[in-house]
């Protein structure tokens, strides 16, 4: 018989989000009349807005004409790559430094092929689970112990350090995942913090994978929306981003990854060339319908719709945070992020999750699922219909 990849056995348990969905189903079976509201998984709920929808429709219609038909578009539409560069990066990247993907998560999973199983990994703790679980699957994470994986350096991001890690803990030659606005804490790194991040990466010979999936939620003009606002970041950072949470493309699937040509391995070879080679080998490009939608999303009308959609979820976030604050529950997030990170001192995250689910019929995400420093926290997601968000807030206020 064929043998199993031994790395799979090192996965700690079920992936966080299916586990939450399982517990929600169990609750529904026990309470068939209850209307369960999800503030758990960060999944968009509102329709794609008209201008961007029209872009998607045009993408589909083109396929039905001889003149408009297109097949594989391996590295992505040139028009989309050039537009991404001009809209988000002031045109500083050439189209062949921008790779169109089927979403940020997919590229986060694929990027580690560049570095193999011997690479050291560091993550913000807590962090989006894919960084750790993806590292387990490539064999880079090492063995699981009570304090985490031996091959991973966990950089605590807690109230004590204002949710920004102590960078003196970053080992040499490390692949560091960094997410801002952060999932799950909602914290956003300021310019000075990102400057120190770049400085540490350059000093230690490390590479940052900067996850900017929530950048369009930043409303404070002083906060950087991309790592490439920081000088010399193109010497030490790759950025992944997505249309999922901004244009409502969670189901459409479209994202991008910036791999600057200035990036090199220790041995001198180009990381950009390797990524082009690898993507061309294990990925066949994003849907061309999605890409036409993406081009529309980056027109002025599309960008206005992105802002409108993010504003809607930010208003939801403010409603949730205000309710928790009324209850005296300490929390952060919501200002420049669709997540609220709430603290329940001395309680176990899964116990609080279960309590809120069983008493309020509201699904949340237990903070411990995002890493050891997430213990005693709960993440509330602002992705939901306004009526559901208001009802969930009422239930929290009257039950907790
Ligand atoms: C549930 C920091 C959500 N099944 O849609 P993508 O692939 O472009 O982006 C995924 C992504 C990338 N980076 C960050 C993210 O938070 C997410 C989406 N995270 C969440 O609730 O934390 C959805 C999770 C989905 C999943 O496993 O990703």
CSV table of C-alpha atoms and ligand atoms in Angstrom, one decimal:
chain,number,residue,atom,x,y,z
A,1,UNK,CA,0.0,0.0,0.0
A,2,UNK,CA,1.1,3.6,-0.5
A,3,UNK,CA,2.4,5.3,2.6
A,4,UNK,CA,0.9,8.5,4.1
A,5,UNK,CA,2.9,11.8,4.1
A,6,UNK,CA,4.1,11.7,7.7
A,7,UNK,CA,3.6,15.5,8.0
A,8,UNK,CA,-0.1,15.0,8.0
A,9,UNK,CA,0.1,13.1,11.3
A,10,UNK,CA,1.8,16.2,12.8
A,11,UNK,CA,-1.3,18.3,12.2
A,12,UNK,CA,-2.4,19.1,15.8
A,13,UNK,CA,-6.1,18.5,15.3
A,14,UNK,CA,-8.9,19.3,12.8
A,15,UNK,CA,-8.6,22.6,10.9
A,16,UNK,CA,-10.1,25.4,13.1
A,17,UNK,CA,-12.9,26.5,10.9
A,18,UNK,CA,-14.4,23.1,10.0
A,19,UNK,CA,-14.3,22.3,13.7
A,20,UNK,CA,-16.4,25.4,14.5
A,21,UNK,CA,-18.8,24.5,11.7
A,22,UNK,CA,-19.1,21.0,13.3
A,23,UNK,CA,-20.0,22.5,16.7
A,24,UNK,CA,-22.5,24.8,15.1
A,25,UNK,CA,-24.2,21.8,13.4
A,26,UNK,CA,-24.3,20.0,16.8
A,27,UNK,CA,-25.9,23.0,18.4
A,28,UNK,CA,-28.5,23.2,15.6
A,29,UNK,CA,-29.4,19.5,16.2
A,30,UNK,CA,-29.8,20.1,19.9
A,31,UNK,CA,-31.8,23.3,19.4
A,32,UNK,CA,-33.7,22.9,16.1
A,33,UNK,CA,-35.8,26.0,16.7
A,34,UNK,CA,-33.0,28.3,17.5
A,35,UNK,CA,-31.8,30.8,14.9
A,36,UNK,CA,-28.1,30.5,15.0
A,37,UNK,CA,-26.1,33.6,14.0
A,38,UNK,CA,-22.5,33.4,12.9
A,39,UNK,CA,-19.9,35.9,14.0
A,40,UNK,CA,-17.4,33.1,13.5
A,41,UNK,CA,-15.7,32.5,10.2
A,42,UNK,CA,-14.7,35.6,8.3
A,43,UNK,CA,-16.9,34.9,5.3
A,44,UNK,CA,-18.5,37.8,3.3
A,45,UNK,CA,-22.3,38.0,3.3
A,46,UNK,CA,-23.3,41.0,1.2
A,47,UNK,CA,-23.9,40.9,-2.6
A,48,UNK,CA,-21.1,42.0,-5.0
A,49,UNK,CA,-22.0,45.6,-5.9
A,50,UNK,CA,-23.3,46.4,-9.4
A,51,UNK,CA,-20.3,47.8,-11.2
A,52,UNK,CA,-18.1,44.9,-10.2
A,53,UNK,CA,-20.9,42.4,-10.9
A,54,UNK,CA,-21.1,43.9,-14.4
A,55,UNK,CA,-17.3,43.2,-14.8
A,56,UNK,CA,-17.9,39.6,-13.8
A,57,UNK,CA,-20.8,39.3,-16.3
A,58,UNK,CA,-18.7,40.8,-19.0
A,59,UNK,CA,-16.0,38.3,-18.2
A,60,UNK,CA,-18.5,35.4,-18.7
A,61,UNK,CA,-20.0,37.0,-21.9
A,62,UNK,CA,-16.5,37.4,-23.5
A,63,UNK,CA,-16.0,33.7,-23.2
A,64,UNK,CA,-19.0,33.2,-25.4
A,65,UNK,CA,-17.6,35.2,-28.3
A,66,UNK,CA,-14.9,34.4,-30.8
A,67,UNK,CA,-13.2,37.8,-30.3
A,68,UNK,CA,-13.4,37.8,-26.5
A,69,UNK,CA,-12.6,34.1,-25.8
A,70,UNK,CA,-9.5,33.3,-23.8
A,71,UNK,CA,-8.0,30.1,-22.4
A,72,UNK,CA,-5.3,29.7,-19.8
A,73,UNK,CA,-3.9,33.0,-18.5
A,74,UNK,CA,-1.2,31.5,-16.4
A,75,UNK,CA,0.4,34.4,-14.7
A,76,UNK,CA,-2.7,36.6,-14.9
A,77,UNK,CA,-4.1,39.2,-17.2
A,78,UNK,CA,-1.5,41.9,-17.9
A,79,UNK,CA,-4.2,44.6,-17.5
A,80,UNK,CA,-5.0,43.4,-14.0
A,81,UNK,CA,-1.4,43.1,-13.0
A,82,UNK,CA,-0.6,46.6,-14.2
A,83,UNK,CA,-3.7,48.0,-12.5
A,84,UNK,CA,-2.8,46.3,-9.2
A,85,UNK,CA,0.6,47.9,-9.4
A,86,UNK,CA,-0.8,51.4,-10.1
A,87,UNK,CA,-3.7,51.3,-7.7
A,88,UNK,CA,-2.0,49.7,-4.7
A,89,UNK,CA,1.7,50.3,-5.2
A,90,UNK,CA,1.9,53.6,-7.1
A,91,UNK,CA,3.2,51.8,-10.1
A,92,UNK,CA,6.5,50.8,-8.5
A,93,UNK,CA,6.3,47.1,-9.5
A,94,UNK,CA,6.6,45.8,-13.0
A,95,UNK,CA,3.8,43.4,-14.1
A,96,UNK,CA,6.1,40.4,-13.8
A,97,UNK,CA,6.5,41.1,-10.1
A,98,UNK,CA,2.8,40.7,-9.6
A,99,UNK,CA,1.3,37.2,-9.7
A,100,UNK,CA,-2.5,36.7,-9.9
A,101,UNK,CA,-3.8,34.0,-7.7
A,102,UNK,CA,-7.1,32.3,-6.8
A,103,UNK,CA,-6.8,33.9,-3.4
A,104,UNK,CA,-4.4,34.7,-0.6
A,105,UNK,CA,-4.8,31.5,1.2
A,106,UNK,CA,-3.9,29.4,-1.8
A,107,UNK,CA,-0.7,31.3,-2.4
A,108,UNK,CA,0.2,31.2,1.3
A,109,UNK,CA,0.0,27.4,0.9
A,110,UNK,CA,2.0,27.3,-2.3
A,111,UNK,CA,4.7,29.8,-1.3
A,112,UNK,CA,6.5,27.5,1.1
A,113,UNK,CA,7.5,25.3,-1.8
A,114,UNK,CA,10.2,28.0,-2.4
A,115,UNK,CA,11.9,27.3,0.9
A,116,UNK,CA,11.5,23.6,1.6
A,117,UNK,CA,11.2,21.7,4.8
A,118,UNK,CA,14.4,23.0,6.3
A,119,UNK,CA,13.3,26.6,6.7
A,120,UNK,CA,12.8,28.2,10.1
A,121,UNK,CA,9.3,29.7,10.5
A,122,UNK,CA,8.1,32.5,12.8
A,123,UNK,CA,4.5,33.7,13.3
A,124,UNK,CA,2.7,36.3,15.2
A,125,UNK,CA,1.0,34.5,18.0
A,126,UNK,CA,-2.0,34.5,17.6
A,127,UNK,CA,-2.2,34.2,13.8
A,128,UNK,CA,-4.3,32.9,10.9
A,129,UNK,CA,-4.0,29.1,11.2
A,130,UNK,CA,-2.9,28.5,7.6
A,131,UNK,CA,0.6,29.8,8.3
A,132,UNK,CA,1.3,27.2,11.0
A,133,UNK,CA,-0.7,24.3,9.4
A,134,UNK,CA,0.8,25.0,6.0
A,135,UNK,CA,4.3,24.8,7.6
A,136,UNK,CA,3.3,21.5,9.2
A,137,UNK,CA,2.4,20.1,5.8
A,138,UNK,CA,5.7,21.1,4.2
A,139,UNK,CA,7.6,19.5,7.1
A,140,UNK,CA,9.0,22.8,8.3
A,141,UNK,CA,7.1,23.0,11.6
A,142,UNK,CA,8.8,20.1,13.3
A,143,UNK,CA,7.1,18.2,16.1
A,144,UNK,CA,4.1,19.2,18.2
A,145,UNK,CA,4.8,19.8,21.9
A,146,UNK,CA,2.6,21.3,24.6
A,147,UNK,CA,3.9,24.8,23.8
A,148,UNK,CA,3.6,24.6,20.1
A,149,UNK,CA,5.7,23.2,17.1
A,150,UNK,CA,9.4,22.9,17.7
A,151,UNK,CA,10.3,24.4,14.3
A,152,UNK,CA,8.1,27.5,14.8
A,153,UNK,CA,9.0,30.6,16.7
A,154,UNK,CA,5.9,32.0,18.2
A,155,UNK,CA,6.1,35.8,18.6
A,156,UNK,CA,3.5,36.7,21.2
A,157,UNK,CA,1.3,39.7,20.3
A,158,UNK,CA,-0.7,40.6,23.4
A,159,UNK,CA,-2.1,43.6,25.3
A,160,UNK,CA,1.2,43.8,27.1
A,161,UNK,CA,3.2,44.6,23.9
A,162,UNK,CA,0.3,46.4,22.2
A,163,UNK,CA,-0.1,43.4,19.8
A,164,UNK,CA,3.3,44.0,18.2
A,165,UNK,CA,5.9,41.3,18.7
A,166,UNK,CA,9.3,41.6,20.4
A,167,UNK,CA,11.4,41.4,17.2
A,168,UNK,CA,14.6,40.5,19.2
A,169,UNK,CA,13.1,37.0,19.4
A,170,UNK,CA,13.3,36.6,15.6
A,171,UNK,CA,15.9,34.0,14.7
A,172,UNK,CA,18.3,34.3,11.8
A,173,UNK,CA,17.2,33.3,8.3
A,174,UNK,CA,13.6,32.9,9.2
A,175,UNK,CA,10.4,32.9,7.1
A,176,UNK,CA,8.2,35.3,9.1
A,177,UNK,CA,4.5,35.5,8.5
A,178,UNK,CA,3.1,38.9,9.4
A,179,UNK,CA,-0.5,40.0,9.0
A,180,UNK,CA,-1.7,43.6,9.3
A,181,UNK,CA,-4.6,44.5,9.8
A,182,UNK,CA,-4.2,41.4,11.9
A,183,UNK,CA,-6.4,38.4,11.9
A,184,UNK,CA,-7.5,37.6,14.6
A,185,UNK,CA,-6.6,40.6,16.8
A,186,UNK,CA,-7.7,43.4,14.5
A,187,UNK,CA,-4.5,45.3,15.5
A,188,UNK,CA,-2.8,47.3,12.7
A,189,UNK,CA,0.9,47.9,12.7
A,190,UNK,CA,1.9,51.6,12.3
A,191,UNK,CA,4.7,52.9,10.1
A,192,UNK,CA,7.3,52.9,12.8
A,193,UNK,CA,6.5,49.3,13.7
A,194,UNK,CA,6.7,48.2,10.1
A,195,UNK,CA,10.0,50.0,9.7
A,196,UNK,CA,11.4,48.0,12.7
A,197,UNK,CA,10.0,44.8,11.1
A,198,UNK,CA,11.8,45.5,7.9
A,199,UNK,CA,15.0,46.4,9.8
A,200,UNK,CA,14.9,43.2,11.8
A,201,UNK,CA,14.3,41.1,8.6
A,202,UNK,CA,17.2,42.7,6.9
A,203,UNK,CA,19.4,42.3,10.0
A,204,UNK,CA,18.6,38.7,10.5
A,205,UNK,CA,18.5,37.7,6.8
A,206,UNK,CA,14.9,36.8,7.1
A,207,UNK,CA,12.0,37.0,4.6
A,208,UNK,CA,8.6,38.4,5.5
A,209,UNK,CA,5.4,37.0,4.0
A,210,UNK,CA,3.2,40.0,4.6
A,211,UNK,CA,-0.5,39.2,4.5
A,212,UNK,CA,-2.5,42.4,3.6
A,213,UNK,CA,-5.8,40.7,3.0
A,214,UNK,CA,-7.6,43.3,5.1
A,215,UNK,CA,-5.7,46.4,4.0
A,216,UNK,CA,-8.8,48.1,2.5
A,217,UNK,CA,-10.3,48.2,6.0
A,218,UNK,CA,-7.7,50.7,7.1
A,219,UNK,CA,-9.4,54.1,7.5
A,220,UNK,CA,-6.6,55.9,9.4
A,221,UNK,CA,-4.6,57.6,6.7
A,222,UNK,CA,-1.4,57.4,8.8
A,223,UNK,CA,-1.4,53.6,8.9
A,224,UNK,CA,0.5,51.8,6.1
A,225,UNK,CA,-1.7,49.6,3.8
A,226,UNK,CA,1.2,47.7,2.4
A,227,UNK,CA,4.7,46.6,3.6
A,228,UNK,CA,6.0,48.2,0.4
A,229,UNK,CA,5.3,51.7,1.9
A,230,UNK,CA,8.4,51.0,4.0
A,231,UNK,CA,11.8,51.6,2.3
A,232,UNK,CA,13.8,48.5,1.5
A,233,UNK,CA,10.8,46.2,2.1
A,234,UNK,CA,11.4,45.0,-1.5
A,235,UNK,CA,14.7,43.5,-0.3
A,236,UNK,CA,13.0,41.3,2.3
A,237,UNK,CA,9.2,40.9,1.8
A,238,UNK,CA,6.6,39.2,-0.3
A,239,UNK,CA,3.1,40.5,0.0
A,240,UNK,CA,-0.1,38.4,-0.5
A,241,UNK,CA,-3.5,40.1,-1.0
A,242,UNK,CA,-7.0,39.3,-2.1
A,243,UNK,CA,-10.3,40.6,-3.5
A,244,UNK,CA,-12.1,38.3,-1.0
A,245,UNK,CA,-12.9,40.6,1.8
A,246,UNK,CA,-12.9,43.8,-0.2
A,247,UNK,CA,-15.0,43.1,-3.3
A,248,UNK,CA,-16.9,40.2,-1.8
A,249,UNK,CA,-14.9,37.6,-3.8
A,250,UNK,CA,-14.6,34.9,-1.1
A,251,UNK,CA,-16.5,32.6,-3.5
A,252,UNK,CA,-15.3,34.1,-6.8
A,253,UNK,CA,-11.6,33.5,-5.8
A,254,UNK,CA,-9.1,36.1,-6.8
A,255,UNK,CA,-6.0,37.5,-5.2
A,256,UNK,CA,-2.4,38.4,-5.9
A,257,UNK,CA,1.1,38.1,-4.7
A,258,UNK,CA,3.9,40.6,-5.1
A,259,UNK,CA,7.4,39.0,-5.4
A,260,UNK,CA,9.9,41.8,-6.0
A,261,UNK,CA,12.7,41.2,-8.4
A,262,UNK,CA,15.2,42.5,-5.9
A,263,UNK,CA,14.5,39.5,-3.6
A,264,UNK,CA,17.3,36.9,-3.5
A,265,UNK,CA,18.1,33.8,-1.5
A,266,UNK,CA,21.3,33.7,0.5
A,267,UNK,CA,22.8,31.8,-2.4
A,268,UNK,CA,22.1,34.8,-4.8
A,269,UNK,CA,19.4,33.2,-7.0
A,270,UNK,CA,16.2,35.2,-7.7
A,271,UNK,CA,13.2,34.4,-5.7
A,272,UNK,CA,11.0,36.0,-8.3
A,273,UNK,CA,12.3,33.7,-11.0
A,274,UNK,CA,11.7,30.6,-8.8
A,275,UNK,CA,8.2,31.7,-8.0
A,276,UNK,CA,7.4,32.2,-11.7
A,277,UNK,CA,8.7,28.7,-12.3
A,278,UNK,CA,6.8,27.1,-9.4
A,279,UNK,CA,3.5,28.9,-10.1
A,280,UNK,CA,3.7,27.9,-13.7
A,281,UNK,CA,4.2,24.3,-12.6
A,282,UNK,CA,1.6,23.8,-9.9
A,283,UNK,CA,-0.9,26.5,-10.7
A,284,UNK,CA,-2.8,27.2,-13.9
A,285,UNK,CA,-4.0,30.7,-13.2
A,286,UNK,CA,-7.1,32.3,-11.8
A,287,UNK,CA,-10.5,32.2,-13.5
A,288,UNK,CA,-10.6,34.7,-16.4
A,289,UNK,CA,-14.2,35.6,-15.3
A,290,UNK,CA,-12.9,36.5,-11.9
A,291,UNK,CA,-10.0,38.5,-13.4
A,292,UNK,CA,-12.4,40.6,-15.5
A,293,UNK,CA,-14.3,41.3,-12.3
A,294,UNK,CA,-11.0,42.2,-10.7
A,295,UNK,CA,-10.2,44.7,-13.5
A,296,UNK,CA,-13.6,46.3,-12.9
A,297,UNK,CA,-13.0,46.4,-9.2
A,298,UNK,CA,-10.0,48.6,-9.8
A,299,UNK,CA,-11.8,51.2,-11.9
A,300,UNK,CA,-12.7,54.3,-9.9
A,301,UNK,CA,-16.4,53.0,-9.7
A,302,UNK,CA,-15.2,49.6,-8.5
A,303,UNK,CA,-12.9,51.1,-5.9
A,304,UNK,CA,-15.8,53.2,-4.6
A,305,UNK,CA,-17.8,50.0,-4.3
A,306,UNK,CA,-15.0,48.3,-2.4
A,307,UNK,CA,-14.9,51.3,0.0
A,308,UNK,CA,-18.7,51.1,0.4
A,309,UNK,CA,-18.6,47.3,1.2
A,310,UNK,CA,-15.8,47.6,3.7
A,311,UNK,CA,-17.5,50.6,5.3
A,312,UNK,CA,-20.6,48.4,5.8
A,313,UNK,CA,-18.6,45.7,7.6
A,314,UNK,CA,-16.7,48.3,9.6
A,315,UNK,CA,-20.1,49.6,10.8
A,316,UNK,CA,-21.0,46.0,11.8
A,317,UNK,CA,-17.7,45.8,13.7
A,318,UNK,CA,-18.4,49.0,15.6
A,319,UNK,CA,-21.8,47.7,16.6
A,320,UNK,CA,-20.2,44.5,18.0
A,321,UNK,CA,-17.4,46.3,19.8
A,322,UNK,CA,-19.8,48.8,21.4
A,323,UNK,CA,-22.0,45.9,22.7
A,324,UNK,CA,-19.0,44.2,24.2
A,325,UNK,CA,-17.8,47.4,25.7
A,326,UNK,CA,-21.3,47.9,27.3
A,327,UNK,CA,-20.8,44.6,28.9
A,328,UNK,CA,-17.4,45.7,30.3
A,329,UNK,CA,-15.6,43.1,28.2
A,330,UNK,CA,-12.1,44.4,27.2
A,331,UNK,CA,-11.7,44.3,23.4
A,332,UNK,CA,-9.7,45.8,20.5
A,333,UNK,CA,-10.2,45.9,16.7
A,334,UNK,CA,-13.1,47.2,14.6
A,335,UNK,CA,-11.6,50.6,13.8
A,336,UNK,CA,-9.5,49.5,10.8
A,337,UNK,CA,-10.4,45.9,10.7
A,338,UNK,CA,-13.5,43.6,10.5
A,339,UNK,CA,-12.5,41.7,13.6
A,340,UNK,CA,-13.0,42.3,17.3
A,341,UNK,CA,-10.7,40.6,19.8
A,342,UNK,CA,-12.3,40.2,23.2
A,343,UNK,CA,-10.7,39.2,26.4
A,344,UNK,CA,-12.3,36.8,29.0
A,345,UNK,CA,-9.7,36.7,31.8
A,346,UNK,CA,-8.9,33.3,33.3
A,347,UNK,CA,-11.4,31.5,31.0
A,348,UNK,CA,-10.7,28.9,28.4
A,349,UNK,CA,-11.5,30.1,24.9
A,350,UNK,CA,-13.4,27.0,23.9
A,351,UNK,CA,-15.5,27.2,27.1
A,352,UNK,CA,-16.4,30.8,26.3
A,353,UNK,CA,-17.1,29.8,22.7
A,354,UNK,CA,-19.5,27.0,23.9
A,355,UNK,CA,-21.1,29.3,26.5
A,356,UNK,CA,-21.9,32.0,23.9
A,357,UNK,CA,-23.1,29.4,21.4
A,358,UNK,CA,-25.4,27.6,23.8
A,359,UNK,CA,-26.8,30.6,25.6
A,360,UNK,CA,-26.9,33.2,22.8
A,361,UNK,CA,-26.9,30.9,19.7
A,362,UNK,CA,-24.1,33.1,18.4
A,363,UNK,CA,-21.1,31.4,16.7
A,364,UNK,CA,-17.7,33.0,17.4
A,365,UNK,CA,-14.1,31.8,17.0
A,366,UNK,CA,-12.1,30.7,20.1
A,367,UNK,CA,-8.9,32.7,20.4
A,368,UNK,CA,-6.8,29.6,21.3
A,369,UNK,CA,-7.4,28.3,17.8
A,370,UNK,CA,-5.1,31.0,16.5
A,371,UNK,CA,-2.2,30.1,18.8
A,372,UNK,CA,-1.1,29.8,22.4
A,373,UNK,CA,-1.4,33.6,23.1
A,374,UNK,CA,-5.0,33.5,22.0
A,375,UNK,CA,-6.0,31.6,25.1
A,376,UNK,CA,-8.9,33.4,27.0
A,377,UNK,CA,-9.7,35.5,23.9
A,378,UNK,CA,-12.7,35.2,21.5
A,379,UNK,CA,-12.7,36.6,18.0
A,380,UNK,CA,-15.9,38.2,16.7
A,381,UNK,CA,-16.2,38.6,12.9
A,382,UNK,CA,-18.2,41.5,11.5
A,383,UNK,CA,-19.1,39.7,8.3
A,384,UNK,CA,-22.9,39.4,8.5
A,385,UNK,CA,-26.2,40.9,7.5
A,386,UNK,CA,-27.0,44.1,9.5
A,387,UNK,CA,-30.2,42.6,11.0
A,388,UNK,CA,-28.3,39.5,12.2
A,389,UNK,CA,-25.5,41.6,13.6
A,390,UNK,CA,-28.0,43.7,15.6
A,391,UNK,CA,-29.8,40.7,16.8
A,392,UNK,CA,-26.6,39.0,17.9
A,393,UNK,CA,-25.6,42.1,19.7
A,394,UNK,CA,-28.9,42.2,21.5
A,395,UNK,CA,-28.6,38.6,22.5
A,396,UNK,CA,-25.0,39.2,23.8
A,397,UNK,CA,-26.1,42.2,25.8
A,398,UNK,CA,-29.1,40.5,27.4
A,399,UNK,CA,-27.5,37.1,28.0
A,400,UNK,CA,-23.8,37.5,28.9
B,1,LIG,C1,-12.2,30.4,6.4
B,1,LIG,C2,-5.3,36.8,7.1
B,1,LIG,C3,-11.1,34.0,7.2
B,1,LIG,N1,-12.2,28.7,4.7
B,1,LIG,O1,-10.0,34.2,0.5
B,1,LIG,P1,-8.6,34.3,0.4
B,1,LIG,O2,-7.9,33.0,0.2
B,1,LIG,O3,-8.0,35.3,-0.5
B,1,LIG,O4,-8.0,34.8,1.9
B,1,LIG,C4,-8.0,34.0,3.0
B,1,LIG,C5,-7.3,34.7,4.1
B,1,LIG,C6,-6.0,35.1,3.9
B,1,LIG,N2,-5.4,35.8,4.9
B,1,LIG,C7,-6.0,36.1,6.0
B,1,LIG,C8,-7.3,35.6,6.2
B,1,LIG,O5,-7.9,35.9,7.4
B,1,LIG,C9,-8.0,34.9,5.3
B,1,LIG,C10,-9.4,34.4,5.5
B,1,LIG,N3,-9.7,34.1,6.8
B,1,LIG,C11,-11.1,33.8,8.7
B,1,LIG,O6,-12.2,33.7,9.3
B,1,LIG,O7,-10.1,33.8,9.4
B,1,LIG,C12,-11.7,32.8,6.5
B,1,LIG,C13,-11.4,31.5,7.0
B,1,LIG,C14,-11.6,29.9,5.1
B,1,LIG,C15,-10.1,29.7,5.4
B,1,LIG,O8,-9.7,28.7,5.9
B,1,LIG,O9,-9.3,30.6,5.0
